Short mmCIF file of C-alpha atoms in Angstrom, two decimals:
data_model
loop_
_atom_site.label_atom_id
_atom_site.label_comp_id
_atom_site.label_asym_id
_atom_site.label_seq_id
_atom_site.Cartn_x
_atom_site.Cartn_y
_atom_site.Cartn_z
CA UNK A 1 0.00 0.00 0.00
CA UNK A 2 3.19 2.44 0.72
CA UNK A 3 4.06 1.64 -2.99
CA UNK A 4 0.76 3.09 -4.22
CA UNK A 5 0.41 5.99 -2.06
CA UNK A 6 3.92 7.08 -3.48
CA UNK A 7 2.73 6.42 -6.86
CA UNK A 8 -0.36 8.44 -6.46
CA UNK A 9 1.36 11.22 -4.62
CA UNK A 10 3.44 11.77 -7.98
CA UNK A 11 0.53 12.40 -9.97
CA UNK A 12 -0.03 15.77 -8.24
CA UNK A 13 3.60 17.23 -9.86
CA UNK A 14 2.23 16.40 -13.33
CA UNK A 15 -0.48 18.80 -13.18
CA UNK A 16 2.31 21.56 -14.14
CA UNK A 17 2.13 20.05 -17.66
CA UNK A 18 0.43 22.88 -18.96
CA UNK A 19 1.92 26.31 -18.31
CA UNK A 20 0.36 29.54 -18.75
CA UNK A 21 2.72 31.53 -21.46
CA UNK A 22 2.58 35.09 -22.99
CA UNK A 23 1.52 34.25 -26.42
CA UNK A 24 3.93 34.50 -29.97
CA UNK A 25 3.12 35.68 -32.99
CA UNK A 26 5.48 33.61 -35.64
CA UNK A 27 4.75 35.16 -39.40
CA UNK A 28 7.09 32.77 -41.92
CA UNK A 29 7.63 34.91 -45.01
CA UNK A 30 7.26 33.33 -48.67
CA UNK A 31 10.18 32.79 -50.54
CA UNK A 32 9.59 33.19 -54.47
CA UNK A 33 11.11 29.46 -56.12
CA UNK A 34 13.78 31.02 -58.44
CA UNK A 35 15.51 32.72 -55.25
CA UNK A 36 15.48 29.06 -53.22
CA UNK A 37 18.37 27.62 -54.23
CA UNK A 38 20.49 30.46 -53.58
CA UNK A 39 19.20 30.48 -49.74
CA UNK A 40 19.52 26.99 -49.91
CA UNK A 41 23.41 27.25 -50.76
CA UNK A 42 23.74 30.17 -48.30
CA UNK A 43 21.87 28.11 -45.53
CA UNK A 44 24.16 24.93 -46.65
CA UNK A 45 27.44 27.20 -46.13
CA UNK A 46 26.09 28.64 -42.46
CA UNK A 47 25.06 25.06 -41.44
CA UNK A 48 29.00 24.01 -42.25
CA UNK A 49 29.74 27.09 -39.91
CA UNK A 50 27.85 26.53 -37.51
CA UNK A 51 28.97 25.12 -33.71
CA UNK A 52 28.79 21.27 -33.12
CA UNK A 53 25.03 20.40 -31.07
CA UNK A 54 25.65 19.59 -27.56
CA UNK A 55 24.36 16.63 -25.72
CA UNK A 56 23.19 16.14 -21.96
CA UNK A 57 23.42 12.39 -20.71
CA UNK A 58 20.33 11.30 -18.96
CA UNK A 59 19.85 9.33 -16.14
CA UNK A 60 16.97 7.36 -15.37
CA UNK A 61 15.19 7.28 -11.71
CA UNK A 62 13.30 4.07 -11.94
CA UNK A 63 10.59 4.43 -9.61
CA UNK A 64 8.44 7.13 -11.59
CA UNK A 65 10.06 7.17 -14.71
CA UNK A 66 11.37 10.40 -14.30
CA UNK A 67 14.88 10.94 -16.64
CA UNK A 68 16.91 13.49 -14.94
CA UNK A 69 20.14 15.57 -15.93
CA UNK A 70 22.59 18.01 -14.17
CA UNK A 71 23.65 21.45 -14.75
CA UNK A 72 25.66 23.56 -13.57
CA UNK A 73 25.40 27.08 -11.76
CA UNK A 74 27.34 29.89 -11.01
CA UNK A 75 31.09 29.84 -10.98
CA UNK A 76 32.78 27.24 -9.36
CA UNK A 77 29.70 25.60 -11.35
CA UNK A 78 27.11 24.01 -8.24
CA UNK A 79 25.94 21.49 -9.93
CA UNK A 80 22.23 20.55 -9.36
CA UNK A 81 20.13 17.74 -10.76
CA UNK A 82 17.31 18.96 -12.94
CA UNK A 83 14.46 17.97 -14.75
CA UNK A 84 14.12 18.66 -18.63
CA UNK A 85 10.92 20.92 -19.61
CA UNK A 86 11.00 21.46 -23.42
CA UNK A 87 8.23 24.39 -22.79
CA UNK A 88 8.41 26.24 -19.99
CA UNK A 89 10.51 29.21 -20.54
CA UNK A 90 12.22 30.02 -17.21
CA UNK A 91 14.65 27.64 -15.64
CA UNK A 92 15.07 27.59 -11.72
CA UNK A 93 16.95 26.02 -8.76
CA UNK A 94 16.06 25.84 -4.94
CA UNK A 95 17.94 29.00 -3.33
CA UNK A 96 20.07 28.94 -0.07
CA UNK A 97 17.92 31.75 1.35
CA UNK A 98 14.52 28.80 1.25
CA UNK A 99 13.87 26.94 3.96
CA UNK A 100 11.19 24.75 2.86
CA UNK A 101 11.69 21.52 3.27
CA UNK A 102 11.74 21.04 -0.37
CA UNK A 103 14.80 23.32 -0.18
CA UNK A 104 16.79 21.92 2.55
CA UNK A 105 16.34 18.26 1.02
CA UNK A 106 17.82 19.04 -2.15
CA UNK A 107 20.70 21.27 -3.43
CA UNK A 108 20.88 24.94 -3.10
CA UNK A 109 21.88 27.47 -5.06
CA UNK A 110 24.23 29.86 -2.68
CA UNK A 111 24.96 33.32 -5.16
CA UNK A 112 27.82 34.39 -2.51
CA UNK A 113 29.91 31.72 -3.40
CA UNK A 114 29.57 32.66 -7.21
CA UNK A 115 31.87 35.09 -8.43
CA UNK A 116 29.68 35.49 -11.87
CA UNK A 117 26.63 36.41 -9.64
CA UNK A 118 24.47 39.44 -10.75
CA UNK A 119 21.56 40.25 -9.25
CA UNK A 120 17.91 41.15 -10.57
CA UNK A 121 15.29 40.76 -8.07
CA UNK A 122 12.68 40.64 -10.49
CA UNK A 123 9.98 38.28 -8.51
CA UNK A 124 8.48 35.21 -10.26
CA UNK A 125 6.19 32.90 -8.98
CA UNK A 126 4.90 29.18 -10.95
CA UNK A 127 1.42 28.09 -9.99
CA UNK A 128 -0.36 25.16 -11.77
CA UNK A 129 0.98 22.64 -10.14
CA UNK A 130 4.30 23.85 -9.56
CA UNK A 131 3.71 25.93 -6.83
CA UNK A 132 7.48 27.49 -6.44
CA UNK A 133 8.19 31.58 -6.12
CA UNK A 134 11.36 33.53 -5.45
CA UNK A 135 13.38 36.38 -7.45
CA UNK A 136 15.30 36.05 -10.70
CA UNK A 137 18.96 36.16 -10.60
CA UNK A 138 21.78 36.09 -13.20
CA UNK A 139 25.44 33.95 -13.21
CA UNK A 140 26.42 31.48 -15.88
CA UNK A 141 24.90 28.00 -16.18
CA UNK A 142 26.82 25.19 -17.82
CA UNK A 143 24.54 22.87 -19.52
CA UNK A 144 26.27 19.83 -21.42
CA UNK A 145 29.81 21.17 -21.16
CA UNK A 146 28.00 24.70 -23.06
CA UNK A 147 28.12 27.34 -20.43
CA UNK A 148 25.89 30.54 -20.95
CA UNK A 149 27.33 33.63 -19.28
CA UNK A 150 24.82 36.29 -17.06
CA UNK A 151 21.60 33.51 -17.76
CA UNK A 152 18.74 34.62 -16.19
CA UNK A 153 16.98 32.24 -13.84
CA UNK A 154 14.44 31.37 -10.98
CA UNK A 155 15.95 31.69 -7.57
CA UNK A 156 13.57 29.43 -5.76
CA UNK A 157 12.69 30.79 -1.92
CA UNK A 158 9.61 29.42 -1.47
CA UNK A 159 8.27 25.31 -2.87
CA UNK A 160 5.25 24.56 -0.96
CA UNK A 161 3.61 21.61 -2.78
CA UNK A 162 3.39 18.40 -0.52
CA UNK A 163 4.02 15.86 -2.87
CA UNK A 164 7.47 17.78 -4.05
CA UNK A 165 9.31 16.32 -0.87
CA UNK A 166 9.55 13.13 -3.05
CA UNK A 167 10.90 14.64 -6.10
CA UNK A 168 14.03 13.64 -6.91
CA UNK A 169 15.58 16.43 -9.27
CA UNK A 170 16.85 19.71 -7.63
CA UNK A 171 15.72 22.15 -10.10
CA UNK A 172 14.15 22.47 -13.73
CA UNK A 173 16.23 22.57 -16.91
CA UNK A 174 13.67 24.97 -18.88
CA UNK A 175 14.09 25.49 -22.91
CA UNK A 176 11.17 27.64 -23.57
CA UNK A 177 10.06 26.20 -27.40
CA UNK A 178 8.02 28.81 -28.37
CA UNK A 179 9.01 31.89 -26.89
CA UNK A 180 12.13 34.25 -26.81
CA UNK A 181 11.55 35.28 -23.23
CA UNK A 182 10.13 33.97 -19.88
CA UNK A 183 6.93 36.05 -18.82
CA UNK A 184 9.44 38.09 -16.58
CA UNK A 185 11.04 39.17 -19.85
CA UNK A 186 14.33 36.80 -19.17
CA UNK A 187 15.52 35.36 -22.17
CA UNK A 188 15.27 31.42 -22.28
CA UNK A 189 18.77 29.35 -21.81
CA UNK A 190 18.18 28.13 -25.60
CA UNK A 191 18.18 31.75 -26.74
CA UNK A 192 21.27 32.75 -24.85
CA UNK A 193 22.71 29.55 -25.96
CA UNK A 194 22.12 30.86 -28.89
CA UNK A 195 23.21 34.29 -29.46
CA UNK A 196 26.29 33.54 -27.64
CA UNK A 197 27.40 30.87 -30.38
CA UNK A 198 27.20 27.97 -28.24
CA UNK A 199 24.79 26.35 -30.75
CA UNK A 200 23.66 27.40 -34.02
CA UNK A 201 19.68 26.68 -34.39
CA UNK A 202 16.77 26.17 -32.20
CA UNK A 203 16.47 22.28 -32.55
CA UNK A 204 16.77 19.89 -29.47
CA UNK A 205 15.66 16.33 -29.76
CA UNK A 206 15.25 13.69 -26.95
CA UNK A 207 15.82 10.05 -26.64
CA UNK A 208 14.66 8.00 -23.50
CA UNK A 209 15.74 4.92 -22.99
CA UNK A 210 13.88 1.91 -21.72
CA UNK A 211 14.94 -0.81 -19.19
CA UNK A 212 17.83 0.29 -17.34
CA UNK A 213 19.20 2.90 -20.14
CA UNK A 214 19.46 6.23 -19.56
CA UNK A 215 18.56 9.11 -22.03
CA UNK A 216 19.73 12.22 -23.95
CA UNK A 217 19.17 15.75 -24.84
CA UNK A 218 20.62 17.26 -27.84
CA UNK A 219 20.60 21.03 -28.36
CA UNK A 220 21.25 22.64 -31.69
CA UNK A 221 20.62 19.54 -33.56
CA UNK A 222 19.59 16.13 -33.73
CA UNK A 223 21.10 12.67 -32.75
CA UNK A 224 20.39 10.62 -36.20
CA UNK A 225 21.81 7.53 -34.06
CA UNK A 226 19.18 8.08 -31.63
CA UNK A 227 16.45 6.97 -34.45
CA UNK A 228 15.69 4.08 -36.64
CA UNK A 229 12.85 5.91 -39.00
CA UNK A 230 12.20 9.07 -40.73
CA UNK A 231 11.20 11.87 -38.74
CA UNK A 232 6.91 12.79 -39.30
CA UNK A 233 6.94 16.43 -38.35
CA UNK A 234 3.68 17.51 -37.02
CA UNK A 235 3.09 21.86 -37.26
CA UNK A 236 3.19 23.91 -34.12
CA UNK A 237 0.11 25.92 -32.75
CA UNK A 238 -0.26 28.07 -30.56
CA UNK A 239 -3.00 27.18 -28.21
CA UNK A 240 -5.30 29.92 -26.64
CA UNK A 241 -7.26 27.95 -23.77
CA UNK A 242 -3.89 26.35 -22.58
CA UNK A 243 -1.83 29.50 -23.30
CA UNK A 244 0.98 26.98 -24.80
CA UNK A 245 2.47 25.80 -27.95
CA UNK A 246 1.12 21.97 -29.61
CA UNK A 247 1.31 19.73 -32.28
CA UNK A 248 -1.57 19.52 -34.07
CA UNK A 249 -2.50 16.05 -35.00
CA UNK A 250 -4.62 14.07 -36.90
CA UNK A 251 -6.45 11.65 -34.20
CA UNK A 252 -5.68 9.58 -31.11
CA UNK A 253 -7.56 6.30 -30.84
CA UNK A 254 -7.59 3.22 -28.37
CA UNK A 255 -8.82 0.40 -29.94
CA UNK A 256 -11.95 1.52 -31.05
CA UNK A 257 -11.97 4.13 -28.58
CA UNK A 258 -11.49 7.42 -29.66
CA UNK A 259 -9.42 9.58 -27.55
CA UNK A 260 -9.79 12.52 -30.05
CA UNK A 261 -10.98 12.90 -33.71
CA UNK A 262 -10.55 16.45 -34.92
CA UNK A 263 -8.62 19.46 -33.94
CA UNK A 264 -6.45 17.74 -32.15
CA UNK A 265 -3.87 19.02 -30.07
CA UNK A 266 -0.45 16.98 -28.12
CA UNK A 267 2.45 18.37 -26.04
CA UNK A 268 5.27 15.70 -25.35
CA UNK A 269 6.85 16.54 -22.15
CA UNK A 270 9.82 14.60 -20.38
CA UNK A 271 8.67 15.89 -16.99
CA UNK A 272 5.64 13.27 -17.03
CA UNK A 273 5.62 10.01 -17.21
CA UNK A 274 1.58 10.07 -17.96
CA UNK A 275 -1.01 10.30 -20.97
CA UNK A 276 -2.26 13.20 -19.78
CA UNK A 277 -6.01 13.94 -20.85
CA UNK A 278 -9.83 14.95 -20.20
CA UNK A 279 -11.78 13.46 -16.92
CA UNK A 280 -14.02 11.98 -19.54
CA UNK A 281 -11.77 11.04 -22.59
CA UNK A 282 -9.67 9.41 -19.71
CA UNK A 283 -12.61 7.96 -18.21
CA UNK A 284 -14.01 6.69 -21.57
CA UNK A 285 -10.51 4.68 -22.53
CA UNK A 286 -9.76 3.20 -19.09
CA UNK A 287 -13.59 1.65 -19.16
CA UNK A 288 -12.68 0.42 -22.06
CA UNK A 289 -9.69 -1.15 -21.07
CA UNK A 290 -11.76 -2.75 -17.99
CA UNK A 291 -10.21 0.18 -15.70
CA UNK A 292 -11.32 0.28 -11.84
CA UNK A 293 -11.46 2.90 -9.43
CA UNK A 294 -8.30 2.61 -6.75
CA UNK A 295 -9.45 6.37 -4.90
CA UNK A 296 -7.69 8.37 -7.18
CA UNK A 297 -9.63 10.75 -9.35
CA UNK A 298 -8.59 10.00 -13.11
CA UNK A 299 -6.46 7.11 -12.34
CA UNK A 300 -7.50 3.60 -12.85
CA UNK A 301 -5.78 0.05 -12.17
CA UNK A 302 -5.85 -2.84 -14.43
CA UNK A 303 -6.33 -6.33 -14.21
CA UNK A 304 -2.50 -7.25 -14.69
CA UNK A 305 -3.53 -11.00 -15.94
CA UNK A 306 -5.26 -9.00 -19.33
CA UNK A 307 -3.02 -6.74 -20.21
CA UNK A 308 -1.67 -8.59 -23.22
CA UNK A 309 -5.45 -8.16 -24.57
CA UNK A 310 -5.98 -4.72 -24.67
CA UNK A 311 -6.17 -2.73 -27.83
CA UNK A 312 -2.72 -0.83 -29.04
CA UNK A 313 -2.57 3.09 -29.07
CA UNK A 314 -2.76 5.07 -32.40
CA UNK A 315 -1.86 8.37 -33.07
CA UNK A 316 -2.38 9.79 -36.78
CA UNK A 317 0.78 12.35 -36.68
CA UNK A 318 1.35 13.78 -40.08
CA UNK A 319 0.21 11.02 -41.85
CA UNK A 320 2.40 8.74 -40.06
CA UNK A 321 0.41 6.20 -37.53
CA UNK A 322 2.42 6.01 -34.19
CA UNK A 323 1.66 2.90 -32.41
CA UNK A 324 2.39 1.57 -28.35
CA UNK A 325 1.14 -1.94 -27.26
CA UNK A 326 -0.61 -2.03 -23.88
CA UNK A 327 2.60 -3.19 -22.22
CA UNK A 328 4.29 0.22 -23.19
CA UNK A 329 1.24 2.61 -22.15
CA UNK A 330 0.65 0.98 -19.00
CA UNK A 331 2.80 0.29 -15.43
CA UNK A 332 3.43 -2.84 -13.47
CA UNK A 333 4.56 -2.55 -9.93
CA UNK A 334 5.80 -5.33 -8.29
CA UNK A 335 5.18 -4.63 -4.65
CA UNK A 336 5.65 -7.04 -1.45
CA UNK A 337 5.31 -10.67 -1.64
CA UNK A 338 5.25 -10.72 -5.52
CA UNK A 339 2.38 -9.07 -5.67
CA UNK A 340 1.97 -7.53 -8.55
CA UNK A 341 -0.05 -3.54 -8.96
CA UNK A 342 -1.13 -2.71 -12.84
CA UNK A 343 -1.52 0.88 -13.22
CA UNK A 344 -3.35 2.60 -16.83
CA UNK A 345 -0.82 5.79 -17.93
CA UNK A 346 -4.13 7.02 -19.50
CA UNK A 347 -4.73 9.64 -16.71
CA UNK A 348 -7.44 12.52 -16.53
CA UNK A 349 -7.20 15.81 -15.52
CA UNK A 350 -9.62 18.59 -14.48
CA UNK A 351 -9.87 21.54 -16.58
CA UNK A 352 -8.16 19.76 -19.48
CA UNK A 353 -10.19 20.00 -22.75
CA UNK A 354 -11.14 16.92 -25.35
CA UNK A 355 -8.96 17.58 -27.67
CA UNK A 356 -5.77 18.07 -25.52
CA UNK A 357 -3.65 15.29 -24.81
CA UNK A 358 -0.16 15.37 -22.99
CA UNK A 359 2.43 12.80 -23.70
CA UNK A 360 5.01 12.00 -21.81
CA UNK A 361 7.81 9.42 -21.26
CA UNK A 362 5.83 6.13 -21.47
CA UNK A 363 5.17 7.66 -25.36
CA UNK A 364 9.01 9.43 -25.66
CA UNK A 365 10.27 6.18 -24.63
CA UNK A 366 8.95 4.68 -27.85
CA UNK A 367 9.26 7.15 -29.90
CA UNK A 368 12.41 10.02 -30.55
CA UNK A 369 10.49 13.71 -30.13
CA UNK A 370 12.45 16.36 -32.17
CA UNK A 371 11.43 20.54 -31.33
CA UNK A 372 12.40 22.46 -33.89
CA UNK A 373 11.45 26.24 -33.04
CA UNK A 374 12.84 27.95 -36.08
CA UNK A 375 10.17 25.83 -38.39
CA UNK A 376 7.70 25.65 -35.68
CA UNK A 377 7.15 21.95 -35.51
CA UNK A 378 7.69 19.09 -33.56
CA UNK A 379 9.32 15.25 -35.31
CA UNK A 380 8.31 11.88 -34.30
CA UNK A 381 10.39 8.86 -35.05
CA UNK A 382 10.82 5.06 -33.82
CA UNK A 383 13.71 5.51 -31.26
CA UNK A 384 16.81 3.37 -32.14
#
């Protein structure tokens, strides 16, 4: 029973999957045909120019599926352990000046022992789930063996969510896709990155490995290695009830339960392990799947003995049809005396619309998710 509580605790920290974001008008000009192969030769000789991507390792935490990676802050570099969020624009770290007990559990950020410390003061504060305020601060933060001079980030003095204690990352890695600047007006890490000619595009792809492999980040560029198919690049959106950027896809389908038909909308995010969806559309699958209630609102156990029955997951993404058997969108915990706990990763959400689906690593763990900012659109591919 300790086993599930812990699981079910975790599901609180995923409700942060949607963040509310200033939005971005992106206008892509036309380029008349006779003047595209001269860009094309111009954009060939600035690729050849252009700095080497960088890649942060990945490490695996077992229990919740969360894939974890460390950065560095300040100078000496502190290094903290951080989660990767491919949308949110504003990185942070827990400060030396919070005593929550968030903050004393993990590592802390101390600015007088950085000689590259500048200070802003501009306040900040992350609700939806995330529930963590302080000030932003500048020093340089060395991601990947890149480091970014006078970043801005989140100085965290205050985390007061409950079921954080049990998070095992220090901090958030944040990359922004989408936007330029955090809603404080700090530019994201991939934009400093960036204009300081640490990397030369806006392109980051991840790879998360299953069983006991790790995973990867690439930033300004792709891993081909990382992939054993094409890439089926799905456009960008911006999305006005979620205030965030999504791919727009063609339909989601279990079985013959449809998840979504029409104007459909995904985010992949690392920093869930979860199909994150509608009560209803959740409620609708797991019935289908012969889902019961376990006291969790959204969430819904399995009869571990079926499993190998149930219907596989289809996503039309660009034409492409992305599929997961029921052994790679579901969890089996093994918990005392052999017993073993099945668990649906189909889980609902209040205040989450039909169309609006969130996947995380139980889908990125199949499949290689590519964010490319400059073209506004986000690659699917099997994962080598």
């Amino acid at each position: 029973m300790l086993r599930l509580v812990s699981v079910l605790a975790c599901l609180g920290a995923l409700e942060a999957a949607v963040v509310a974001v200033p939005h971005v008008q992106v206008n892509v000009p036309h380029v008349p045909a006779p003047v595209r192969p001269v860009i094309g030769a111009v954009l060939e000789q600035r690729k050849a120019a252009e700095p080497a991507p960088v890649s942060l390792p990945l490490t695996k935490v077992e229990a919740d599926r969360y894939f974890l990676g460390e950065m560095a802050v300040g100078t000496p570099g502190q290094a903290m352990t951080v989660a990767v969020d491919i949308t949110f624009p504003l990185s942070y770290v827990p400060s030396i000046n919070c005593s929550d007990q968030f903050c004393t559990d993990h590592k802390q950020y101390d600015s007088a022992a950085s000689s590259t410390y500048e200070a802003d003061g501009t306040p900040f504060e992350l609700s939806l789930g995330q529930n963590v305020s302080g000030v932003i601060s500048k020093d340089a933060i060395s991601v990947a063996g890149a480091t970014v001079s006078g970043q801005a980030f989140g100085e965290a003095t205050a985390v007061w969510n409950s079921y954080a204690l049990r998070a095992p990352n220090d901090g958030v890695l944040a990359l922004g896709f989408g936007f330029s600047v955090s809603q404080e007006g700090a530019t994201t890490i991939m934009g400093s990155m960036i204009e300081q000619g640490l990397i030369g595009q806006w392109l980051a792809g991840i790879w998360l490995g299953r069983g006991d492999a790790g995973g990867e980040l690439t930033l300004g560029g792709l891993n081909d290695d990382r992939r054993s198919s094409e890439l089926a690049w799905a456009p960008v959106t911006f999305n006005e009830e979620h205030q965030s950027w999504m791919a727009s896809v063609e339909s989601l389908a279990v079985g013959e339960t449809s998840i979504c038909s029409e104007n459909c909308f995904v985010t992949a995010l690392s920093t869930t392990p979860y199909f994150f969806m509608s009560m209803d559309a959740a409620k609708a699958v797991n019935d289908a799947l012969g889902g019961f209630d376990i006291g969790a609102p959204g969430v819904a156990g399995l009869d571990c003995s079926t499993l190998y029955t149930l219907p596989t997951l289809q996503i039309e993404a660009a034409g492409r049809t992305l599929e997961m058997s029921p052994l790679e969108y579901t969890y089996i915990y093994t918990l005392g005396g052999g017993v073993q706990m099945c668990l649906s990763g189909f889980v609902g959400l209040p205040d989450f619309d039909d169309n609006v689906t969130v996947l995380g690593s139980l889908f990125m763990q199949k499949f290689y998710t590519a964010y490319d900012m400059d073209n506004m659109r986000v690659g699917f591919a099997d994962s080598a």
